[in-house]
Amino acid sequence: MRRLLMNSLLGMICPIASAQATRLDMDDKASRWPRASMDEKIDFTNRMGKAFVALSPELDNRFFMRCLEETANIGDTKDLRLEEMVRACVSLGGKSP
């Protein structure tokens, strides 16, 4: 019974650990964005939206998804990191018309 419980717990932890291992991070290269899964992109933009929406209501998860998609797909991101792309999005999104 104890072995069954341990195997069940390990079965639950392993997928979580592997999902976190592929989580997009601010230090990741921007070139990783186009290759990331939609789940990874949604997770990342949700985190950015939560972090920046207090700064400006327009800086929500939808804004970051649109901005990062456009920025990553427009040109060659070379050695840019996601942090630099997020900064660019924040500077663009914070401007009022």
mmCIF file with all atom_site columns, C-alpha atoms in Angstrom:
data_model
loop_
_atom_site.group_PDB
_atom_site.id
_atom_site.type_symbol
_atom_site.label_atom_id
_atom_site.label_alt_id
_atom_site.label_comp_id
_atom_site.label_asym_id
_atom_site.label_entity_id
_atom_site.label_seq_id
_atom_site.pdbx_PDB_ins_code
_atom_site.Cartn_x
_atom_site.Cartn_y
_atom_site.Cartn_z
_atom_site.occupancy
_atom_site.B_iso_or_equiv
_atom_site.pdbx_formal_charge
_atom_site.auth_seq_id
_atom_site.auth_comp_id
_atom_site.auth_asym_id
_atom_site.auth_atom_id
_atom_site.pdbx_PDB_model_num
ATOM 1  C CA . MET A 1 1  ? 0.000  0.000  0.000   1.00 0.00 ? 1  MET A CA 1
ATOM 2  C CA . ARG A 1 2  ? 2.817  2.368  0.883   1.00 0.00 ? 2  ARG A CA 1
ATOM 3  C CA . ARG A 1 3  ? 4.561  1.656  -2.415  1.00 0.00 ? 3  ARG A CA 1
ATOM 4  C CA . LEU A 1 4  ? 1.348  2.384  -4.321  1.00 0.00 ? 4  LEU A CA 1
ATOM 5  C CA . LEU A 1 5  ? 0.998  5.723  -2.544  1.00 0.00 ? 5  LEU A CA 1
ATOM 6  C CA . MET A 1 6  ? 4.619  6.648  -3.299  1.00 0.00 ? 6  MET A CA 1
ATOM 7  C CA . ASN A 1 7  ? 4.228  5.730  -6.965  1.00 0.00 ? 7  ASN A CA 1
ATOM 8  C CA . SER A 1 8  ? 1.051  7.794  -7.176  1.00 0.00 ? 8  SER A CA 1
ATOM 9  C CA . LEU A 1 9  ? 2.746  10.814 -5.643  1.00 0.00 ? 9  LEU A CA 1
ATOM 10 C CA . LEU A 1 10 ? 5.737  10.496 -7.962  1.00 0.00 ? 10 LEU A CA 1
ATOM 11 C CA . GLY A 1 11 ? 3.385  10.193 -10.904 1.00 0.00 ? 11 GLY A CA 1
ATOM 12 C CA . MET A 1 12 ? 1.760  13.454 -9.920  1.00 0.00 ? 12 MET A CA 1
ATOM 13 C CA . ILE A 1 13 ? 5.011  15.338 -9.243  1.00 0.00 ? 13 ILE A CA 1
ATOM 14 C CA . CYS A 1 14 ? 6.955  14.353 -12.358 1.00 0.00 ? 14 CYS A CA 1
ATOM 15 C CA . PRO A 1 15 ? 4.617  16.019 -14.887 1.00 0.00 ? 15 PRO A CA 1
ATOM 16 C CA . ILE A 1 16 ? 4.572  19.179 -12.775 1.00 0.00 ? 16 ILE A CA 1
ATOM 17 C CA . ALA A 1 17 ? 8.361  19.266 -12.600 1.00 0.00 ? 17 ALA A CA 1
ATOM 18 C CA . SER A 1 18 ? 8.722  18.739 -16.346 1.00 0.00 ? 18 SER A CA 1
ATOM 19 C CA . ALA A 1 19 ? 6.141  21.443 -17.063 1.00 0.00 ? 19 ALA A CA 1
ATOM 20 C CA . GLN A 1 20 ? 8.047  23.911 -14.913 1.00 0.00 ? 20 GLN A CA 1
ATOM 21 C CA . ALA A 1 21 ? 11.289 22.995 -16.633 1.00 0.00 ? 21 ALA A CA 1
ATOM 22 C CA . THR A 1 22 ? 9.881  24.243 -19.957 1.00 0.00 ? 22 THR A CA 1
ATOM 23 C CA . ARG A 1 23 ? 8.348  27.386 -18.481 1.00 0.00 ? 23 ARG A CA 1
ATOM 24 C CA . LEU A 1 24 ? 9.348  30.569 -20.299 1.00 0.00 ? 24 LEU A CA 1
ATOM 25 C CA . ASP A 1 25 ? 11.500 32.829 -18.173 1.00 0.00 ? 25 ASP A CA 1
ATOM 26 C CA . MET A 1 26 ? 12.645 36.446 -18.497 1.00 0.00 ? 26 MET A CA 1
ATOM 27 C CA . ASP A 1 27 ? 16.238 35.239 -19.058 1.00 0.00 ? 27 ASP A CA 1
ATOM 28 C CA . ASP A 1 28 ? 15.281 33.043 -22.026 1.00 0.00 ? 28 ASP A CA 1
ATOM 29 C CA . LYS A 1 29 ? 16.374 34.078 -25.470 1.00 0.00 ? 29 LYS A CA 1
ATOM 30 C CA . ALA A 1 30 ? 13.672 35.883 -27.441 1.00 0.00 ? 30 ALA A CA 1
ATOM 31 C CA . SER A 1 31 ? 14.193 33.393 -30.259 1.00 0.00 ? 31 SER A CA 1
ATOM 32 C CA . ARG A 1 32 ? 12.567 30.784 -28.019 1.00 0.00 ? 32 ARG A CA 1
ATOM 33 C CA . TRP A 1 33 ? 9.221  32.619 -28.117 1.00 0.00 ? 33 TRP A CA 1
ATOM 34 C CA . PRO A 1 34 ? 8.125  31.497 -31.633 1.00 0.00 ? 34 PRO A CA 1
ATOM 35 C CA . ARG A 1 35 ? 9.017  27.878 -30.805 1.00 0.00 ? 35 ARG A CA 1
ATOM 36 C CA . ALA A 1 36 ? 7.260  27.837 -27.411 1.00 0.00 ? 36 ALA A CA 1
ATOM 37 C CA . SER A 1 37 ? 3.966  26.020 -27.007 1.00 0.00 ? 37 SER A CA 1
ATOM 38 C CA . MET A 1 38 ? 0.767  28.013 -26.667 1.00 0.00 ? 38 MET A CA 1
ATOM 39 C CA . ASP A 1 39 ? 0.493  26.888 -23.031 1.00 0.00 ? 39 ASP A CA 1
ATOM 40 C CA . GLU A 1 40 ? 3.958  28.308 -22.307 1.00 0.00 ? 40 GLU A CA 1
ATOM 41 C CA . LYS A 1 41 ? 3.066  31.580 -24.017 1.00 0.00 ? 41 LYS A CA 1
ATOM 42 C CA . ILE A 1 42 ? -0.226 31.889 -22.136 1.00 0.00 ? 42 ILE A CA 1
ATOM 43 C CA . ASP A 1 43 ? 1.501  31.160 -18.832 1.00 0.00 ? 43 ASP A CA 1
ATOM 44 C CA . PHE A 1 44 ? 4.197  33.767 -19.515 1.00 0.00 ? 44 PHE A CA 1
ATOM 45 C CA . THR A 1 45 ? 1.792  36.489 -20.679 1.00 0.00 ? 45 THR A CA 1
ATOM 46 C CA . ASN A 1 46 ? -0.498 35.829 -17.707 1.00 0.00 ? 46 ASN A CA 1
ATOM 47 C CA . ARG A 1 47 ? 2.454  36.360 -15.359 1.00 0.00 ? 47 ARG A CA 1
ATOM 48 C CA . MET A 1 48 ? 3.466  39.547 -17.171 1.00 0.00 ? 48 MET A CA 1
ATOM 49 C CA . GLY A 1 49 ? -0.103 40.846 -17.145 1.00 0.00 ? 49 GLY A CA 1
ATOM 50 C CA . LYS A 1 50 ? -0.392 40.258 -13.402 1.00 0.00 ? 50 LYS A CA 1
ATOM 51 C CA . ALA A 1 51 ? 2.909  42.005 -12.804 1.00 0.00 ? 51 ALA A CA 1
ATOM 52 C CA . PHE A 1 52 ? 2.243  45.093 -14.939 1.00 0.00 ? 52 PHE A CA 1
ATOM 53 C CA . VAL A 1 53 ? -1.515 45.687 -14.936 1.00 0.00 ? 53 VAL A CA 1
ATOM 54 C CA . ALA A 1 54 ? -1.159 47.747 -11.745 1.00 0.00 ? 54 ALA A CA 1
ATOM 55 C CA . LEU A 1 55 ? 1.219  50.042 -13.641 1.00 0.00 ? 55 LEU A CA 1
ATOM 56 C CA . SER A 1 56 ? -1.314 50.585 -16.400 1.00 0.00 ? 56 SER A CA 1
ATOM 57 C CA . PRO A 1 57 ? -4.675 48.833 -17.051 1.00 0.00 ? 57 PRO A CA 1
ATOM 58 C CA . GLU A 1 58 ? -3.759 48.343 -20.730 1.00 0.00 ? 58 GLU A CA 1
ATOM 59 C CA . LEU A 1 59 ? -0.781 46.151 -19.806 1.00 0.00 ? 59 LEU A CA 1
ATOM 60 C CA . ASP A 1 60 ? -2.789 42.971 -19.392 1.00 0.00 ? 60 ASP A CA 1
ATOM 61 C CA . ASN A 1 61 ? -2.100 39.451 -20.629 1.00 0.00 ? 61 ASN A CA 1
ATOM 62 C CA . ARG A 1 62 ? -3.776 40.087 -24.013 1.00 0.00 ? 62 ARG A CA 1
ATOM 63 C CA . PHE A 1 63 ? -1.531 43.113 -24.590 1.00 0.00 ? 63 PHE A CA 1
ATOM 64 C CA . PHE A 1 64 ? 1.615  41.111 -23.836 1.00 0.00 ? 64 PHE A CA 1
ATOM 65 C CA . MET A 1 65 ? 0.540  38.210 -26.058 1.00 0.00 ? 65 MET A CA 1
ATOM 66 C CA . ARG A 1 66 ? -0.071 40.546 -28.993 1.00 0.00 ? 66 ARG A CA 1
ATOM 67 C CA . CYS A 1 67 ? 3.076  42.611 -28.411 1.00 0.00 ? 67 CYS A CA 1
ATOM 68 C CA . LEU A 1 68 ? 5.424  39.657 -27.932 1.00 0.00 ? 68 LEU A CA 1
ATOM 69 C CA . GLU A 1 69 ? 3.996  37.829 -30.953 1.00 0.00 ? 69 GLU A CA 1
ATOM 70 C CA . GLU A 1 70 ? 4.476  40.878 -33.154 1.00 0.00 ? 70 GLU A CA 1
ATOM 71 C CA . THR A 1 71 ? 7.915  41.696 -31.791 1.00 0.00 ? 71 THR A CA 1
ATOM 72 C CA . ALA A 1 72 ? 9.260  38.142 -32.074 1.00 0.00 ? 72 ALA A CA 1
ATOM 73 C CA . ASN A 1 73 ? 7.905  37.598 -35.577 1.00 0.00 ? 73 ASN A CA 1
ATOM 74 C CA . ILE A 1 74 ? 8.851  40.925 -37.164 1.00 0.00 ? 74 ILE A CA 1
ATOM 75 C CA . GLY A 1 75 ? 12.593 40.490 -37.372 1.00 0.00 ? 75 GLY A CA 1
ATOM 76 C CA . ASP A 1 76 ? 15.654 38.707 -36.173 1.00 0.00 ? 76 ASP A CA 1
ATOM 77 C CA . THR A 1 77 ? 15.769 38.784 -32.379 1.00 0.00 ? 77 THR A CA 1
ATOM 78 C CA . LYS A 1 78 ? 19.410 37.565 -32.300 1.00 0.00 ? 78 LYS A CA 1
ATOM 79 C CA . ASP A 1 79 ? 20.650 37.764 -28.710 1.00 0.00 ? 79 ASP A CA 1
ATOM 80 C CA . LEU A 1 80 ? 17.658 39.585 -27.221 1.00 0.00 ? 80 LEU A CA 1
ATOM 81 C CA . ARG A 1 81 ? 16.182 38.131 -24.071 1.00 0.00 ? 81 ARG A CA 1
ATOM 82 C CA . LEU A 1 82 ? 12.477 38.016 -23.246 1.00 0.00 ? 82 LEU A CA 1
ATOM 83 C CA . GLU A 1 83 ? 13.141 40.594 -20.526 1.00 0.00 ? 83 GLU A CA 1
ATOM 84 C CA . GLU A 1 84 ? 14.228 43.108 -23.168 1.00 0.00 ? 84 GLU A CA 1
ATOM 85 C CA . MET A 1 85 ? 11.169 42.386 -25.278 1.00 0.00 ? 85 MET A CA 1
ATOM 86 C CA . VAL A 1 86 ? 8.913  42.853 -22.243 1.00 0.00 ? 86 VAL A CA 1
ATOM 87 C CA . ARG A 1 87 ? 10.616 46.181 -21.494 1.00 0.00 ? 87 ARG A CA 1
ATOM 88 C CA . ALA A 1 88 ? 9.987  47.320 -25.062 1.00 0.00 ? 88 ALA A CA 1
ATOM 89 C CA . CYS A 1 89 ? 6.339  46.291 -24.799 1.00 0.00 ? 89 CYS A CA 1
ATOM 90 C CA . VAL A 1 90 ? 5.928  48.143 -21.502 1.00 0.00 ? 90 VAL A CA 1
ATOM 91 C CA . SER A 1 91 ? 7.485  51.301 -22.945 1.00 0.00 ? 91 SER A CA 1
ATOM 92 C CA . LEU A 1 92 ? 5.187  51.126 -25.982 1.00 0.00 ? 92 LEU A CA 1
ATOM 93 C CA . GLY A 1 93 ? 2.093  50.239 -23.981 1.00 0.00 ? 93 GLY A CA 1
ATOM 94 C CA . GLY A 1 94 ? 2.581  52.943 -21.403 1.00 0.00 ? 94 GLY A CA 1
ATOM 95 C CA . LYS A 1 95 ? 2.228  55.732 -23.976 1.00 0.00 ? 95 LYS A CA 1
ATOM 96 C CA . SER A 1 96 ? -1.153 57.409 -24.234 1.00 0.00 ? 96 SER A CA 1
ATOM 97 C CA . PRO A 1 97 ? -2.464 58.541 -27.656 1.00 0.00 ? 97 PRO A CA 1
#
